[in-house]
Amino acid sequence: MIRLVSRLLVAALLCGAAISPTLAQEKTLTVFAAASMKNALDDVDAAYLTKAGVKINASYAASSALARQLEQAAPADVFLSADTDWMDYATQKKVINESTRVNLLGNKIVLIAPKDSKIANVTIGQGFNLAELAGDGRIATGDVASVPVGKYAKAALEKLGAWDKASSKFAMAESVRAALTLVSRNEAVLGIVYETDAKVDPGVKIVGVFPADSHPAIIYPVAATTTAKPDTAGYLDFLRSSAARTIFEKYGFTVLTRPST
């Protein structure tokens, strides 16, 4: 009898060892998120792990790059874009569960300079001469053809009548964080990034804020992918919770949804 019990215990332990990796996998979600989300979303994801026991593996890049990766069948459960255009693109490619889509966050674009720059207190308005302000230096932002922050920046400068003179001075970066780094390292004299990015890098300072009506509204939509795991629904709910709202607002985002819990 003792031997039989021992064998049963060993069998149970072996079964548990075989099952546990599967259980661990079920409690992991992959999130594709705009580069500008990193600091805030890392904190939100840590809070969700504590609350729900689900680990979030976040991949950060320009929304354009992430949408194209999803199109190529990259495995992900959630897509969080920095603009509606790339969420629309992913939806058209049938990789997004459109019924789960919500406009989660808002943001602002700002003009930044290295922290030790003499440039300060720039009034950004009609006739704003960005080219003259930059002098012989470069201006960093995301690629204006694809990266959301670059698209917002170009739209604003065109409306303000500043694009034509300044366009040749731009250093187009692959993401907003790459543009931020160029300014922080003094490789660009000015940059146009999101306000939330500028606030997390001590190497830069905000010298001007673009008027909200100078560019399309900055909206961050989020949605589950068509291949999302069942646990994804709980995570999307948490992104709209009071706990997540507190974190997002701490980093300077505007929360566009009502708390779910």
GROMACS .gro file of N, CA and C in nm, residues 11-143:
model
  399
   11ALA      N    1   0.341   1.012  -0.976
   11ALA     CA    2   0.266   1.033  -1.099
   11ALA      C    3   0.199   1.170  -1.100
   12ALA      N    4   0.143   1.207  -0.983
   12ALA     CA    5   0.076   1.337  -0.972
   12ALA      C    6   0.175   1.451  -0.991
   13LEU      N    7   0.292   1.436  -0.933
   13LEU     CA    8   0.395   1.540  -0.947
   13LEU      C    9   0.439   1.552  -1.092
   14LEU      N   10   0.455   1.439  -1.159
   14LEU     CA   11   0.496   1.442  -1.300
   14LEU      C   12   0.390   1.508  -1.386
   15CYS      N   13   0.263   1.479  -1.358
   15CYS     CA   14   0.154   1.541  -1.433
   15CYS      C   15   0.152   1.690  -1.411
   16GLY      N   16   0.175   1.731  -1.285
   16GLY     CA   17   0.179   1.873  -1.253
   16GLY      C   18   0.290   1.944  -1.326
   17ALA      N   19   0.407   1.876  -1.336
   17ALA     CA   20   0.520   1.935  -1.406
   17ALA      C   21   0.490   1.952  -1.553
   18ALA      N   22   0.415   1.856  -1.608
   18ALA     CA   23   0.382   1.864  -1.750
   18ALA      C   24   0.279   1.972  -1.778
   19ILE      N   25   0.188   1.995  -1.685
   19ILE     CA   26   0.080   2.091  -1.706
   19ILE      C   27   0.122   2.234  -1.679
   20SER      N   28   0.211   2.254  -1.581
   20SER     CA   29   0.242   2.390  -1.537
   20SER      C   30   0.293   2.482  -1.646
   21PRO      N   31   0.379   2.438  -1.742
   21PRO     CA   32   0.421   2.529  -1.849
   21PRO      C   33   0.303   2.578  -1.932
   22THR      N   34   0.205   2.488  -1.954
   22THR     CA   35   0.087   2.528  -2.031
   22THR      C   36   0.009   2.635  -1.957
   23LEU      N   37  -0.010   2.613  -1.827
   23LEU     CA   38  -0.082   2.712  -1.746
   23LEU      C   39  -0.011   2.845  -1.747
   24ALA      N   40   0.122   2.839  -1.738
   24ALA     CA   41   0.199   2.964  -1.738
   24ALA      C   42   0.182   3.037  -1.870
   25GLN      N   43   0.177   2.961  -1.981
   25GLN     CA   44   0.161   3.022  -2.112
   25GLN      C   45   0.025   3.089  -2.123
   26GLU      N   46  -0.078   3.028  -2.068
   26GLU     CA   47  -0.212   3.082  -2.074
   26GLU      C   48  -0.223   3.213  -1.998
   27LYS      N   49  -0.133   3.235  -1.902
   27LYS     CA   50  -0.138   3.357  -1.823
   27LYS      C   51  -0.038   3.461  -1.872
   28THR      N   52  -0.008   3.458  -2.000
   28THR     CA   53   0.081   3.556  -2.063
   28THR      C   54   0.012   3.615  -2.185
   29LEU      N   55   0.018   3.747  -2.197
   29LEU     CA   56  -0.037   3.815  -2.314
   29LEU      C   57   0.072   3.896  -2.382
   30THR      N   58   0.063   3.908  -2.514
   30THR     CA   59   0.158   3.989  -2.590
   30THR      C   60   0.087   4.115  -2.639
   31VAL      N   61   0.146   4.229  -2.608
   31VAL     CA   62   0.087   4.357  -2.644
   31VAL      C   63   0.182   4.432  -2.737
   32PHE      N   64   0.133   4.473  -2.852
   32PHE     CA   65   0.206   4.560  -2.944
   32PHE      C   66   0.160   4.703  -2.914
   33ALA      N   67   0.252   4.789  -2.871
   33ALA     CA   68   0.213   4.923  -2.829
   33ALA      C   69   0.306   5.029  -2.887
   34ALA      N   70   0.248   5.145  -2.916
   34ALA     CA   71   0.324   5.259  -2.967
   34ALA      C   72   0.439   5.291  -2.872
   35ALA      N   73   0.553   5.330  -2.930
   35ALA     CA   74   0.674   5.355  -2.851
   35ALA      C   75   0.651   5.456  -2.739
   36SER      N   76   0.565   5.554  -2.764
   36SER     CA   77   0.540   5.659  -2.664
   36SER      C   78   0.467   5.607  -2.541
   37MET      N   79   0.419   5.483  -2.546
   37MET     CA   80   0.345   5.425  -2.434
   37MET      C   81   0.435   5.360  -2.330
   38LYS      N   82   0.562   5.341  -2.360
   38LYS     CA   83   0.645   5.251  -2.281
   38LYS      C   84   0.642   5.274  -2.130
   39ASN      N   85   0.675   5.392  -2.084
   39ASN     CA   86   0.686   5.413  -1.939
   39ASN      C   87   0.553   5.392  -1.868
   40ALA      N   88   0.449   5.453  -1.922
   40ALA     CA   89   0.317   5.441  -1.860
   40ALA      C   90   0.265   5.298  -1.867
   41LEU      N   91   0.278   5.235  -1.983
   41LEU     CA   92   0.222   5.101  -1.999
   41LEU      C   93   0.301   4.998  -1.919
   42ASP      N   94   0.430   5.016  -1.905
   42ASP     CA   95   0.508   4.925  -1.819
   42ASP      C   96   0.451   4.927  -1.677
   43ASP      N   97   0.416   5.045  -1.627
   43ASP     CA   98   0.359   5.055  -1.492
   43ASP      C   99   0.220   4.993  -1.486
   44VAL      N  100   0.140   5.017  -1.589
   44VAL     CA  101   0.006   4.958  -1.594
   44VAL      C  102   0.016   4.805  -1.598
   45ASP      N  103   0.108   4.754  -1.678
   45ASP     CA  104   0.123   4.609  -1.691
   45ASP      C  105   0.169   4.546  -1.560
   46ALA      N  106   0.256   4.616  -1.488
   46ALA     CA  107   0.302   4.565  -1.358
   46ALA      C  108   0.184   4.559  -1.261
   47ALA      N  109   0.098   4.660  -1.265
   47ALA     CA  110  -0.020   4.662  -1.179
   47ALA      C  111  -0.116   4.549  -1.215
   48TYR      N  112  -0.126   4.521  -1.345
   48TYR     CA  113  -0.216   4.414  -1.387
   48TYR      C  114  -0.163   4.277  -1.347
   49LEU      N  115  -0.033   4.259  -1.352
   49LEU     CA  116   0.025   4.133  -1.308
   49LEU      C  117  -0.007   4.108  -1.160
   50THR      N  118   0.005   4.214  -1.081
   50THR     CA  119  -0.026   4.202  -0.938
   50THR      C  120  -0.174   4.170  -0.916
   51LYS      N  121  -0.259   4.233  -0.994
   51LYS     CA  122  -0.404   4.216  -0.976
   51LYS      C  123  -0.454   4.083  -1.029
   52ALA      N  124  -0.413   4.048  -1.151
   52ALA     CA  125  -0.473   3.933  -1.219
   52ALA      C  126  -0.380   3.813  -1.236
   53GLY      N  127  -0.251   3.831  -1.208
   53GLY     CA  128  -0.157   3.722  -1.226
   53GLY      C  129  -0.125   3.692  -1.370
   54VAL      N  130  -0.151   3.788  -1.459
   54VAL     CA  131  -0.124   3.771  -1.601
   54VAL      C  132  -0.005   3.859  -1.640
   55LYS      N  133   0.098   3.797  -1.694
   55LYS     CA  134   0.217   3.871  -1.734
   55LYS      C  135   0.199   3.927  -1.875
   56ILE      N  136   0.235   4.054  -1.893
   56ILE     CA  137   0.224   4.118  -2.023
   56ILE      C  138   0.362   4.131  -2.086
   57ASN      N  139   0.378   4.072  -2.202
   57ASN     CA  140   0.501   4.090  -2.280
   57ASN      C  141   0.473   4.201  -2.381
   58ALA      N  142   0.530   4.318  -2.357
   58ALA     CA  143   0.503   4.433  -2.443
   58ALA      C  144   0.614   4.454  -2.544
   59SER      N  145   0.574   4.478  -2.667
   59SER     CA  146   0.668   4.510  -2.774
   59SER      C  147   0.640   4.651  -2.820
   60TYR      N  148   0.739   4.742  -2.807
   60TYR     CA  149   0.719   4.883  -2.837
   60TYR      C  150   0.792   4.922  -2.966
   61ALA      N  151   0.721   4.995  -3.051
   61ALA     CA  152   0.780   5.046  -3.175
   61ALA      C  153   0.683   5.148  -3.233
   62ALA      N  154   0.717   5.203  -3.348
   62ALA     CA  155   0.624   5.294  -3.415
   62ALA      C  156   0.498   5.215  -3.452
   63SER      N  157   0.383   5.281  -3.443
   63SER     CA  158   0.256   5.214  -3.474
   63SER      C  159   0.257   5.158  -3.616
   64SER      N  160   0.321   5.229  -3.708
   64SER     CA  161   0.330   5.183  -3.847
   64SER      C  162   0.401   5.047  -3.855
   65ALA      N  163   0.512   5.034  -3.785
   65ALA     CA  164   0.588   4.909  -3.787
   65ALA      C  165   0.508   4.795  -3.724
   66LEU      N  166   0.439   4.825  -3.614
   66LEU     CA  167   0.363   4.721  -3.545
   66LEU      C  168   0.244   4.674  -3.629
   67ALA      N  169   0.175   4.767  -3.693
   67ALA     CA  170   0.061   4.730  -3.777
   67ALA      C  171   0.106   4.639  -3.892
   68ARG      N  172   0.220   4.670  -3.948
   68ARG     CA  173   0.271   4.588  -4.058
   68ARG      C  174   0.316   4.451  -4.008
   69GLN      N  175   0.368   4.445  -3.887
   69GLN     CA  176   0.404   4.315  -3.829
   69GLN      C  177   0.280   4.230  -3.808
   70LEU      N  178   0.173   4.292  -3.761
   70LEU     CA  179   0.047   4.219  -3.744
   70LEU      C  180  -0.003   4.167  -3.879
   71GLU      N  181   0.011   4.249  -3.981
   71GLU     CA  182  -0.030   4.209  -4.115
   71GLU      C  183   0.047   4.085  -4.162
   72GLN      N  184   0.172   4.074  -4.116
   72GLN     CA  185   0.256   3.959  -4.153
   72GLN      C  186   0.240   3.843  -4.055
   73ALA      N  187   0.132   3.847  -3.977
   73ALA     CA  188   0.095   3.739  -3.885
   73ALA      C  189   0.185   3.728  -3.761
   74ALA      N  190   0.245   3.839  -3.721
   74ALA     CA  191   0.321   3.838  -3.595
   74ALA      C  192   0.224   3.810  -3.481
   75PRO      N  193   0.261   3.723  -3.387
   75PRO     CA  194   0.169   3.686  -3.279
   75PRO      C  195   0.156   3.797  -3.174
   76ALA      N  196   0.034   3.842  -3.154
   76ALA     CA  197   0.005   3.943  -3.053
   76ALA      C  198  -0.141   3.933  -3.014
   77ASP      N  199  -0.172   3.976  -2.893
   77ASP     CA  200  -0.310   3.972  -2.843
   77ASP      C  201  -0.376   4.109  -2.847
   78VAL      N  202  -0.294   4.215  -2.836
   78VAL     CA  203  -0.347   4.351  -2.827
   78VAL      C  204  -0.262   4.444  -2.913
   79PHE      N  205  -0.328   4.540  -2.978
   79PHE     CA  206  -0.260   4.646  -3.052
   79PHE      C  207  -0.303   4.780  -2.995
   80LEU      N  208  -0.205   4.861  -2.954
   80LEU     CA  209  -0.232   4.994  -2.901
   80LEU      C  210  -0.155   5.093  -2.988
   81SER      N  211  -0.229   5.164  -3.073
   81SER     CA  212  -0.169   5.253  -3.172
   81SER      C  213  -0.168   5.398  -3.124
   82ALA      N  214  -0.076   5.478  -3.180
   82ALA     CA  215  -0.069   5.620  -3.145
   82ALA      C  216  -0.153   5.705  -3.239
   83ASP      N  217  -0.220   5.642  -3.334
   83ASP     CA  218  -0.315   5.717  -3.415
   83ASP      C  219  -0.422   5.623  -3.470
   84THR      N  220  -0.530   5.680  -3.518
   84THR     CA  221  -0.640   5.598  -3.569
   84THR      C  222  -0.610   5.540  -3.707
   85ASP      N  223  -0.522   5.607  -3.782
   85ASP     CA  224  -0.492   5.560  -3.917
   85ASP      C  225  -0.436   5.418  -3.918
   86TRP      N  226  -0.341   5.391  -3.830
   86TRP     CA  227  -0.278   5.259  -3.830
   86TRP      C  228  -0.367   5.153  -3.768
   87MET      N  229  -0.456   5.194  -3.677
   87MET     CA  230  -0.556   5.098  -3.628
   87MET      C  231  -0.655   5.066  -3.741
   88ASP      N  232  -0.691   5.168  -3.819
   88ASP     CA  233  -0.778   5.146  -3.935
   88ASP      C  234  -0.711   5.050  -4.034
   89TYR      N  235  -0.582   5.070  -4.055
   89TYR     CA  236  -0.506   4.985  -4.147
   89TYR      C  237  -0.510   4.839  -4.100
   90ALA      N  238  -0.483   4.819  -3.970
   90ALA     CA  239  -0.483   4.682  -3.917
   90ALA      C  240  -0.623   4.620  -3.925
   91THR      N  241  -0.724   4.702  -3.906
   91THR     CA  242  -0.862   4.654  -3.916
   91THR      C  243  -0.893   4.611  -4.060
   92GLN      N  244  -0.851   4.693  -4.156
   92GLN     CA  245  -0.873   4.662  -4.297
   92GLN      C  246  -0.802   4.533  -4.339
   93LYS      N  247  -0.690   4.505  -4.274
   93LYS     CA  248  -0.616   4.383  -4.304
   93LYS      C  249  -0.672   4.262  -4.228
   94LYS      N  250  -0.781   4.286  -4.154
   94LYS     CA  251  -0.853   4.181  -4.082
   94LYS      C  252  -0.769   4.111  -3.976
   95VAL      N  253  -0.685   4.188  -3.909
   95VAL     CA  254  -0.607   4.133  -3.799
   95VAL      C  255  -0.654   4.188  -3.664
   96ILE      N  256  -0.756   4.273  -3.667
   96ILE     CA  257  -0.809   4.336  -3.546
   96ILE      C  258  -0.955   4.295  -3.526
   97ASN      N  259  -0.990   4.265  -3.402
   97ASN     CA  260  -1.129   4.238  -3.365
   97ASN      C  261  -1.195   4.374  -3.342
   98GLU      N  262  -1.264   4.424  -3.443
   98GLU     CA  263  -1.314   4.561  -3.440
   98GLU      C  264  -1.413   4.586  -3.327
   99SER      N  265  -1.483   4.484  -3.283
   99SER     CA  266  -1.582   4.502  -3.176
   99SER      C  267  -1.518   4.538  -3.043
  100THR      N  268  -1.386   4.515  -3.029
  100THR     CA  269  -1.317   4.544  -2.903
  100THR      C  270  -1.248   4.680  -2.904
  101ARG      N  271  -1.255   4.748  -3.016
  101ARG     CA  272  -1.179   4.874  -3.032
  101ARG      C  273  -1.240   4.989  -2.953
  102VAL      N  274  -1.154   5.062  -2.881
  102VAL     CA  275  -1.196   5.183  -2.812
  102VAL      C  276  -1.085   5.288  -2.824
  103ASN      N  277  -1.123   5.414  -2.823
  103ASN     CA  278  -1.026   5.524  -2.818
  103ASN      C  279  -0.989   5.543  -2.672
  104LEU      N  280  -0.866   5.506  -2.638
  104LEU     CA  281  -0.824   5.499  -2.498
  104LEU      C  282  -0.766   5.628  -2.444
  105LEU      N  283  -0.671   5.689  -2.519
  105LEU     CA  284  -0.594   5.801  -2.466
  105LEU      C  285  -0.580   5.915  -2.566
  106GLY      N  286  -0.548   6.033  -2.512
  106GLY     CA  287  -0.514   6.148  -2.592
  106GLY      C  288  -0.379   6.202  -2.548
  107ASN      N  289  -0.319   6.289  -2.631
  107ASN     CA  290  -0.186   6.342  -2.600
  107ASN      C  291  -0.170   6.478  -2.666
  108LYS      N  292  -0.053   6.540  -2.650
  108LYS     CA  293  -0.020   6.667  -2.715
  108LYS      C  294   0.115   6.652  -2.782
  109ILE      N  295   0.141   6.735  -2.885
  109ILE     CA  296   0.276   6.740  -2.940
  109ILE      C  297   0.341   6.871  -2.896
  110VAL      N  298   0.470   6.861  -2.867
  110VAL     CA  299   0.544   6.976  -2.816
  110VAL      C  300   0.676   6.991  -2.890
  111LEU      N  301   0.730   7.110  -2.880
  111LEU     CA  302   0.864   7.139  -2.934
  111LEU      C  303   0.962   7.125  -2.819
  112ILE      N  304   1.068   7.047  -2.840
  112ILE     CA  305   1.167   7.026  -2.734
  112ILE      C  306   1.306   7.069  -2.782
  113ALA      N  307   1.393   7.090  -2.685
  113ALA     CA  308   1.533   7.121  -2.711
  113ALA      C  309   1.617   7.051  -2.604
  114PRO      N  310   1.748   7.033  -2.628
  114PRO     CA  311   1.833   6.976  -2.523
  114PRO      C  312   1.821   7.060  -2.396
  115LYS      N  313   1.836   6.997  -2.281
  115LYS     CA  314   1.811   7.065  -2.153
  115LYS      C  315   1.898   7.188  -2.133
  116ASP      N  316   2.018   7.192  -2.195
  116ASP     CA  317   2.108   7.306  -2.177
  116ASP      C  318   2.099   7.406  -2.292
  117SER      N  319   1.999   7.392  -2.378
  117SER     CA  320   1.983   7.482  -2.492
  117SER      C  321   1.943   7.623  -2.445
  118LYS      N  322   1.984   7.721  -2.522
  118LYS     CA  323   1.945   7.859  -2.492
  118LYS      C  324   1.804   7.891  -2.544
  119ILE      N  325   1.750   7.803  -2.625
  119ILE     CA  326   1.614   7.822  -2.677
  119ILE      C  327   1.513   7.797  -2.566
  120ALA      N  328   1.418   7.888  -2.550
  120ALA     CA  329   1.318   7.873  -2.445
  120ALA      C  330   1.195   7.957  -2.478
  121ASN      N  331   1.081   7.915  -2.422
  121ASN     CA  332   0.956   7.992  -2.431
  121ASN      C  333   0.922   8.035  -2.575
  122VAL      N  334   0.908   7.937  -2.661
  122VAL     CA  335   0.874   7.963  -2.800
  122VAL      C  336   0.721   7.971  -2.815
  123THR      N  337   0.674   8.077  -2.875
  123THR     CA  338   0.530   8.090  -2.903
  123THR      C  339   0.502   8.027  -3.038
  124ILE      N  340   0.424   7.922  -3.038
  124ILE     CA  341   0.395   7.850  -3.162
  124ILE      C  342   0.257   7.893  -3.213
  125GLY      N  343   0.257   7.956  -3.328
  125GLY     CA  344   0.133   8.005  -3.387
  125GLY      C  345   0.150   8.030  -3.535
  126GLN      N  346   0.051   8.091  -3.597
  126GLN     CA  347   0.057   8.117  -3.740
  126GLN      C  348   0.179   8.203  -3.773
  127GLY      N  349   0.255   8.161  -3.876
  127GLY     CA  350   0.375   8.233  -3.914
  127GLY      C  351   0.497   8.196  -3.833
  128PHE      N  352   0.484   8.100  -3.745
  128PHE     CA  353   0.594   8.049  -3.662
  128PHE      C  354   0.711   8.006  -3.752
  129ASN      N  355   0.831   8.063  -3.728
  129ASN     CA  356   0.946   8.037  -3.815
  129ASN      C  357   1.039   7.933  -3.751
  130LEU      N  358   1.005   7.808  -3.769
  130LEU     CA  359   1.082   7.698  -3.711
  130LEU      C  360   1.220   7.688  -3.775
  131ALA      N  361   1.228   7.713  -3.904
  131ALA     CA  362   1.356   7.703  -3.975
  131ALA      C  363   1.458   7.800  -3.917
  132GLU      N  364   1.416   7.921  -3.894
  132GLU     CA  365   1.506   8.021  -3.838
  132GLU      C  366   1.548   7.984  -3.697
  133LEU      N  367   1.455   7.930  -3.620
  133LEU     CA  368   1.484   7.891  -3.483
  133LEU      C  369   1.589   7.780  -3.478
  134ALA      N  370   1.584   7.688  -3.574
  134ALA     CA  371   1.678   7.575  -3.576
  134ALA      C  372   1.816   7.616  -3.625
  135GLY      N  373   1.825   7.725  -3.701
  135GLY     CA  374   1.954   7.768  -3.753
  135GLY      C  375   2.016   7.663  -3.842
  136ASP      N  376   2.141   7.627  -3.814
  136ASP     CA  377   2.211   7.526  -3.892
  136ASP      C  378   2.190   7.385  -3.838
  137GLY      N  379   2.110   7.373  -3.733
  137GLY     CA  380   2.090   7.242  -3.671
  137GLY      C  381   1.977   7.162  -3.732
  138ARG      N  382   1.961   7.041  -3.682
  138ARG     CA  383   1.857   6.952  -3.730
  138ARG      C  384   1.737   6.952  -3.635
  139ILE      N  385   1.623   6.915  -3.691
  139ILE     CA  386   1.500   6.903  -3.613
  139ILE      C  387   1.457   6.758  -3.619
  140ALA      N  388   1.438   6.696  -3.506
  140ALA     CA  389   1.404   6.553  -3.503
  140ALA      C  390   1.256   6.531  -3.478
  141THR      N  391   1.200   6.437  -3.551
  141THR     CA  392   1.066   6.387  -3.525
  141THR      C  393   1.053   6.252  -3.594
  142GLY      N  394   0.939   6.189  -3.580
  142GLY     CA  395   0.919   6.062  -3.648
  142GLY      C  396   0.903   6.083  -3.798
  143ASP      N  397   0.926   5.980  -3.874
  143ASP     CA  398   0.910   5.986  -4.019
  143ASP      C  399   0.771   6.042  -4.051
   0.00000   0.00000   0.00000
